[in-house]
XYZ file of C-alpha atoms in Angstrom:
357
model
C -22.517 -79.644 57.399
C -19.692 -79.587 54.954
C -21.846 -81.236 52.393
C -24.412 -78.425 52.717
C -21.794 -75.595 52.317
C -20.316 -76.871 49.126
C -23.169 -75.664 46.917
C -23.131 -72.218 48.617
C -19.370 -71.782 48.160
C -19.695 -72.706 44.583
C -22.420 -70.055 44.214
C -20.281 -67.332 45.889
C -17.354 -68.248 43.679
C -19.448 -67.621 40.593
C -20.711 -64.176 41.731
C -17.475 -62.230 41.003
C -17.357 -63.800 37.593
C -20.894 -62.706 36.858
C -20.261 -59.203 38.210
C -17.073 -58.941 36.255
C -18.890 -59.927 33.108
C -21.493 -57.226 33.617
C -18.816 -54.562 34.280
C -17.127 -55.305 30.962
C -20.251 -55.072 28.815
C -20.463 -51.235 28.960
C -16.950 -50.509 27.668
C -17.412 -53.123 25.004
C -20.597 -51.416 23.809
C -18.959 -47.905 24.003
C -15.992 -49.048 21.927
C -18.236 -50.337 19.184
C -20.057 -46.976 19.042
C -16.760 -45.061 18.694
C -15.706 -47.384 15.931
C -19.023 -46.758 14.196
C -18.577 -42.959 14.419
C -14.985 -43.197 13.174
C -16.132 -45.343 10.306
C -18.772 -42.756 9.511
C -16.142 -39.962 9.523
C -13.895 -41.926 7.196
C -16.651 -42.608 4.718
C -16.408 -40.566 1.481
C -18.182 -37.238 1.582
C -20.925 -36.839 -0.990
C -20.309 -33.801 -3.231
C -21.864 -32.315 -6.305
C -19.444 -31.670 -9.157
C -19.378 -30.006 -12.537
C -17.066 -30.409 -15.483
C -15.543 -27.066 -16.414
C -15.924 -25.754 -19.930
C -14.394 -22.925 -21.947
C -15.823 -19.542 -20.989
C -17.939 -17.682 -23.490
C -15.955 -14.509 -22.841
C -12.513 -16.073 -23.179
C -12.195 -13.748 -26.180
C -13.578 -10.270 -25.528
C -13.283 -6.835 -27.088
C -13.515 -3.113 -26.381
C -14.044 -0.099 -28.615
C -11.627 2.783 -28.077
C -10.675 6.136 -29.575
C -7.539 6.737 -31.636
C -5.155 9.361 -30.208
C -1.587 10.458 -30.735
C 0.995 9.824 -28.027
C 1.300 13.585 -27.436
C -1.581 15.996 -27.945
C -1.372 19.643 -26.887
C -2.746 23.074 -27.671
C -0.143 25.424 -29.072
C -0.126 29.211 -29.019
C 2.207 32.177 -29.424
C 4.649 33.176 -26.711
C 3.796 36.821 -27.409
C 0.481 38.545 -27.935
C -0.737 40.252 -31.064
C -3.084 40.124 -34.028
C -3.201 36.858 -35.967
C -2.113 37.712 -39.503
C -2.268 34.281 -41.143
C -2.819 30.636 -40.316
C -1.624 28.397 -43.161
C -2.421 25.182 -41.297
C -5.902 23.683 -41.331
C -7.432 20.872 -39.325
C -6.268 17.487 -40.551
C -3.059 18.780 -42.149
C 0.029 16.653 -41.683
C 3.038 18.901 -41.238
C 6.784 18.489 -40.901
C 8.916 19.746 -38.034
C 9.517 23.502 -38.359
C 6.658 24.074 -40.785
C 4.745 27.337 -40.204
C 1.363 26.886 -38.537
C 0.453 30.557 -37.989
C 1.929 34.083 -37.900
C 1.187 37.270 -35.991
C 1.379 40.777 -37.370
C 5.022 41.345 -36.407
C 5.567 44.918 -37.587
C 5.825 46.343 -34.068
C 8.091 43.502 -33.025
C 10.295 44.162 -36.036
C 10.590 47.826 -35.026
C 11.565 46.793 -31.508
C 14.259 44.558 -32.925
C 15.577 47.256 -35.262
C 15.800 49.708 -32.350
C 17.635 47.157 -30.218
C 20.059 46.420 -33.047
C 20.750 50.161 -33.424
C 21.525 50.438 -29.721
C 23.995 47.599 -30.054
C 25.763 49.348 -32.925
C 25.936 52.567 -30.929
C 27.274 50.803 -27.830
C 29.872 48.940 -29.859
C 31.072 52.201 -31.420
C 31.468 53.785 -27.989
C 33.303 50.733 -26.704
C 35.633 50.796 -29.694
C 36.409 54.459 -29.083
C 36.979 53.834 -25.371
C 39.434 51.015 -26.064
C 41.342 53.143 -28.567
C 41.497 55.961 -26.011
C 42.993 53.607 -23.428
C 45.599 52.469 -25.954
C 46.492 56.077 -26.790
C 46.862 57.089 -23.142
C 48.940 54.008 -22.352
C 51.809 55.389 -24.472
C 51.464 58.851 -22.988
C 51.412 57.717 -19.392
C 54.590 55.732 -20.021
C 56.298 58.953 -21.146
C 54.677 60.786 -18.206
C 52.866 63.099 -20.616
C 49.513 62.323 -18.915
C 48.729 61.489 -15.332
C 47.982 58.013 -14.078
C 44.657 59.303 -12.834
C 43.591 60.284 -16.356
C 44.602 56.878 -17.661
C 42.650 55.085 -14.918
C 39.561 57.129 -15.770
C 39.863 56.091 -19.425
C 40.107 52.422 -18.419
C 36.974 52.723 -16.288
C 35.101 54.313 -19.170
C 36.237 51.480 -21.471
C 34.973 48.865 -19.004
C 31.638 50.660 -18.710
C 31.371 50.813 -22.494
C 32.020 47.071 -22.692
C 29.257 46.354 -20.167
C 26.932 48.617 -22.154
C 27.647 46.543 -25.264
C 26.757 43.322 -23.411
C 23.507 44.828 -22.132
C 22.562 46.106 -25.584
C 23.264 42.717 -27.123
C 21.081 41.015 -24.502
C 18.218 43.406 -25.305
C 18.687 42.699 -28.998
C 18.555 38.934 -28.340
C 15.289 39.353 -26.434
C 13.843 41.445 -29.240
C 14.979 38.832 -31.752
C 13.301 36.089 -29.723
C 10.068 38.056 -29.497
C 10.147 38.573 -33.255
C 10.707 34.844 -33.761
C 7.876 34.037 -31.335
C 5.493 35.780 -33.719
C 5.775 32.715 -35.978
C 4.213 29.497 -34.688
C 5.982 26.404 -36.040
C 5.372 22.673 -35.747
C 7.581 21.274 -32.952
C 7.847 17.913 -34.726
C 6.295 15.893 -37.506
C 2.623 15.651 -36.661
C -0.982 16.477 -37.421
C -3.093 19.573 -36.842
C -6.116 18.181 -35.024
C -8.081 21.402 -34.612
C -7.786 25.143 -35.322
C -8.821 27.434 -32.482
C -8.254 30.946 -33.890
C -8.849 32.802 -37.139
C -6.867 35.603 -38.851
C -7.792 39.024 -37.516
C -8.267 37.894 -33.926
C -6.157 39.601 -31.270
C -4.580 36.919 -29.126
C -3.029 37.029 -25.703
C 0.236 35.355 -24.773
C -0.239 31.588 -24.732
C -3.778 31.668 -26.089
C -4.250 28.444 -28.130
C -4.259 28.666 -31.907
C -4.160 24.985 -32.920
C -4.377 21.596 -31.274
C -1.349 19.603 -32.374
C -0.733 15.839 -32.247
C 2.589 14.046 -32.598
C 4.104 10.679 -31.859
C 2.824 7.126 -32.403
C -0.887 6.438 -32.756
C -2.592 4.899 -29.729
C -6.030 3.601 -28.804
C -7.545 4.653 -25.487
C -10.088 2.260 -23.975
C -12.015 2.075 -20.697
C -11.393 -1.252 -18.957
C -14.480 -2.386 -16.999
C -14.330 -3.711 -13.451
C -13.305 -7.353 -13.379
C -11.269 -7.053 -16.577
C -8.323 -4.966 -15.378
C -5.931 -7.911 -15.037
C -6.908 -9.265 -18.437
C -6.010 -5.885 -19.946
C -2.338 -6.611 -19.296
C -2.255 -8.714 -22.447
C -1.702 -7.728 -26.037
C -4.712 -6.676 -28.064
C -5.493 -7.789 -31.593
C -6.497 -5.325 -34.293
C -9.129 -5.759 -36.984
C -7.531 -7.365 -40.007
C -4.500 -8.587 -38.055
C -1.676 -6.960 -36.155
C -1.280 -6.326 -32.453
C -1.381 -3.318 -30.168
C 0.915 -3.167 -27.140
C -0.247 -1.904 -23.747
C 1.680 1.295 -22.904
C -0.206 2.807 -19.994
C -2.799 1.555 -17.501
C -4.285 3.897 -14.917
C -3.491 3.023 -11.314
C -6.995 3.942 -10.153
C -10.507 3.695 -11.500
C -12.505 6.648 -12.750
C -14.757 7.607 -9.805
C -17.752 8.191 -12.065
C -17.599 5.180 -14.392
C -15.536 2.766 -12.249
C -13.430 1.902 -15.281
C -9.661 1.999 -15.808
C -8.159 4.065 -18.628
C -5.670 2.145 -20.761
C -3.662 3.108 -23.838
C -2.454 0.630 -26.466
C 0.218 1.636 -28.980
C -0.604 0.808 -32.576
C 2.104 -0.681 -34.812
C 4.052 1.477 -37.255
C 2.136 2.271 -40.387
C -1.129 2.776 -38.498
C -1.546 6.330 -39.801
C -4.542 5.128 -41.800
C -6.515 5.223 -38.543
C -7.617 8.888 -38.311
C -7.220 10.685 -35.013
C -10.498 10.691 -33.127
C -11.846 7.636 -34.950
C -12.989 4.494 -33.130
C -11.199 1.167 -33.250
C -12.085 -2.214 -31.768
C -9.454 -4.086 -29.776
C -9.865 -7.823 -29.231
C -8.334 -9.571 -26.223
C -7.489 -13.260 -26.042
C -5.787 -14.581 -22.907
C -2.522 -16.444 -23.325
C -3.858 -19.171 -21.004
C -7.269 -20.770 -21.517
C -10.155 -19.307 -19.544
C -12.727 -21.765 -18.191
C -16.105 -21.312 -16.548
C -16.982 -22.747 -13.120
C -19.870 -22.143 -10.689
C -19.292 -19.150 -8.446
C -19.610 -21.437 -5.411
C -16.704 -23.548 -6.636
C -14.221 -20.712 -6.101
C -12.853 -20.397 -2.577
C -10.355 -18.054 -0.967
C -8.663 -19.709 2.003
C -6.167 -16.937 2.662
C -3.612 -18.496 0.320
C -5.293 -17.214 -2.816
C -8.259 -18.273 -4.884
C -8.653 -21.964 -5.677
C -11.080 -24.709 -6.662
C -11.226 -28.343 -5.545
C -10.747 -30.890 -8.316
C -11.914 -34.486 -7.944
C -9.181 -36.943 -8.933
C -9.449 -40.699 -8.287
C -12.109 -40.287 -5.597
C -10.278 -37.569 -3.637
C -10.035 -33.780 -3.819
C -7.019 -31.710 -4.811
C -6.632 -27.966 -4.309
C -5.994 -26.169 -7.614
C -4.938 -22.516 -7.532
C -6.736 -20.349 -10.091
C -6.823 -16.708 -11.165
C -10.271 -15.168 -11.350
C -10.747 -13.257 -14.605
C -14.442 -12.432 -14.255
C -16.855 -13.126 -11.410
C -20.634 -13.127 -11.691
C -23.471 -14.068 -9.352
C -23.760 -17.624 -10.666
C -20.488 -18.356 -12.460
C -16.852 -17.314 -12.636
C -14.237 -17.404 -15.371
C -10.814 -18.462 -14.186
C -7.332 -19.232 -15.455
C -5.282 -22.196 -14.333
C -7.637 -25.040 -15.267
C -7.987 -26.995 -18.436
C -11.475 -27.605 -19.821
C -12.766 -31.026 -18.757
C -11.547 -30.975 -15.144
C -14.195 -32.117 -12.611
C -14.512 -29.692 -9.678
C -16.660 -29.511 -6.547
C -19.499 -27.093 -7.238
C -20.343 -25.927 -3.696
C -19.502 -26.379 -0.027
C -15.777 -26.215 -0.615
C -14.880 -24.360 2.591
C -14.688 -27.558 4.689
C -12.708 -29.702 2.258
C -9.174 -30.858 3.004
C -6.481 -31.980 0.541
C -6.734 -35.697 -0.153
C -10.172 -36.029 1.427
C -12.184 -38.899 -0.050
C -15.396 -37.897 -1.796
C -18.204 -39.576 -3.645
C -19.843 -37.754 -6.525
C -23.588 -37.387 -6.136
C -25.552 -38.511 -9.142
C -28.938 -37.165 -10.109
C -30.524 -34.145 -8.429
């Protein structure tokens, strides 16, 4: 009997080993699959790249209109008939030079009457003061009553106030007479004449359009170029214009931003109202990349450059954006960037550049 059991015991002893071997096959196979997937994840991602090149519009220009820093319509501060207008359109005048005059005969009469009233009031005041001085000696000797002296003092004070009022009226009449002559407020240019001799004008009605101050060029900055307008502009034949004013909002009709550039001294040879071309060249190079290469991940706009088989995030400033391409600052021409599908890339991620189509 024992000799018959030995083979069976040996068989039972081998069963756990066989079962154990089968139980370990599944995890061994699962581990190899995970390793395969991990290896697949770590393999370089295939990307399509382009080499950036200088943008065609790195240098761009706009045509603007020449203006003066200050332009305003000027008229008389009193009404009347325009007697003469020595200034003509295009005249360059000095500060204080006569631009136009009204018929001031009535104003002169008003001034003469006011001056006469001042003389009369001053004479009465002089008499009143002398009367007070005379009564002062008499009241000291008790030859006149204190009441009479007090009345004389009151009359002298009233006469003095009358003199002040008459002088104020004379000053107003003098101002009105002076207002009948329109003078240049500063050195400048008569841009336009708006009235002719013989016309009866109301107070403030414009007679000339006057320009003064440095010459400037006003341009309309198109959408997508507003940031680039913060640079200096070059003038034809050399020289630079400096940005003085840039509108905070766009024109609702044209969707452009108004900007004014101050011309250098000695630019008077550019007539007011003439056109002038301004050329803009960015201080940093502008390069062109595919529109799909530009991404905004919440930290600003950027592209992904391929360096030594891995990607690096490069911050850029978008100067102009089109449907197929964008012009950006912050990259040198010749950098290789990922052309599309950049939203899933991570810094340092390995990539393999796809060749062909």
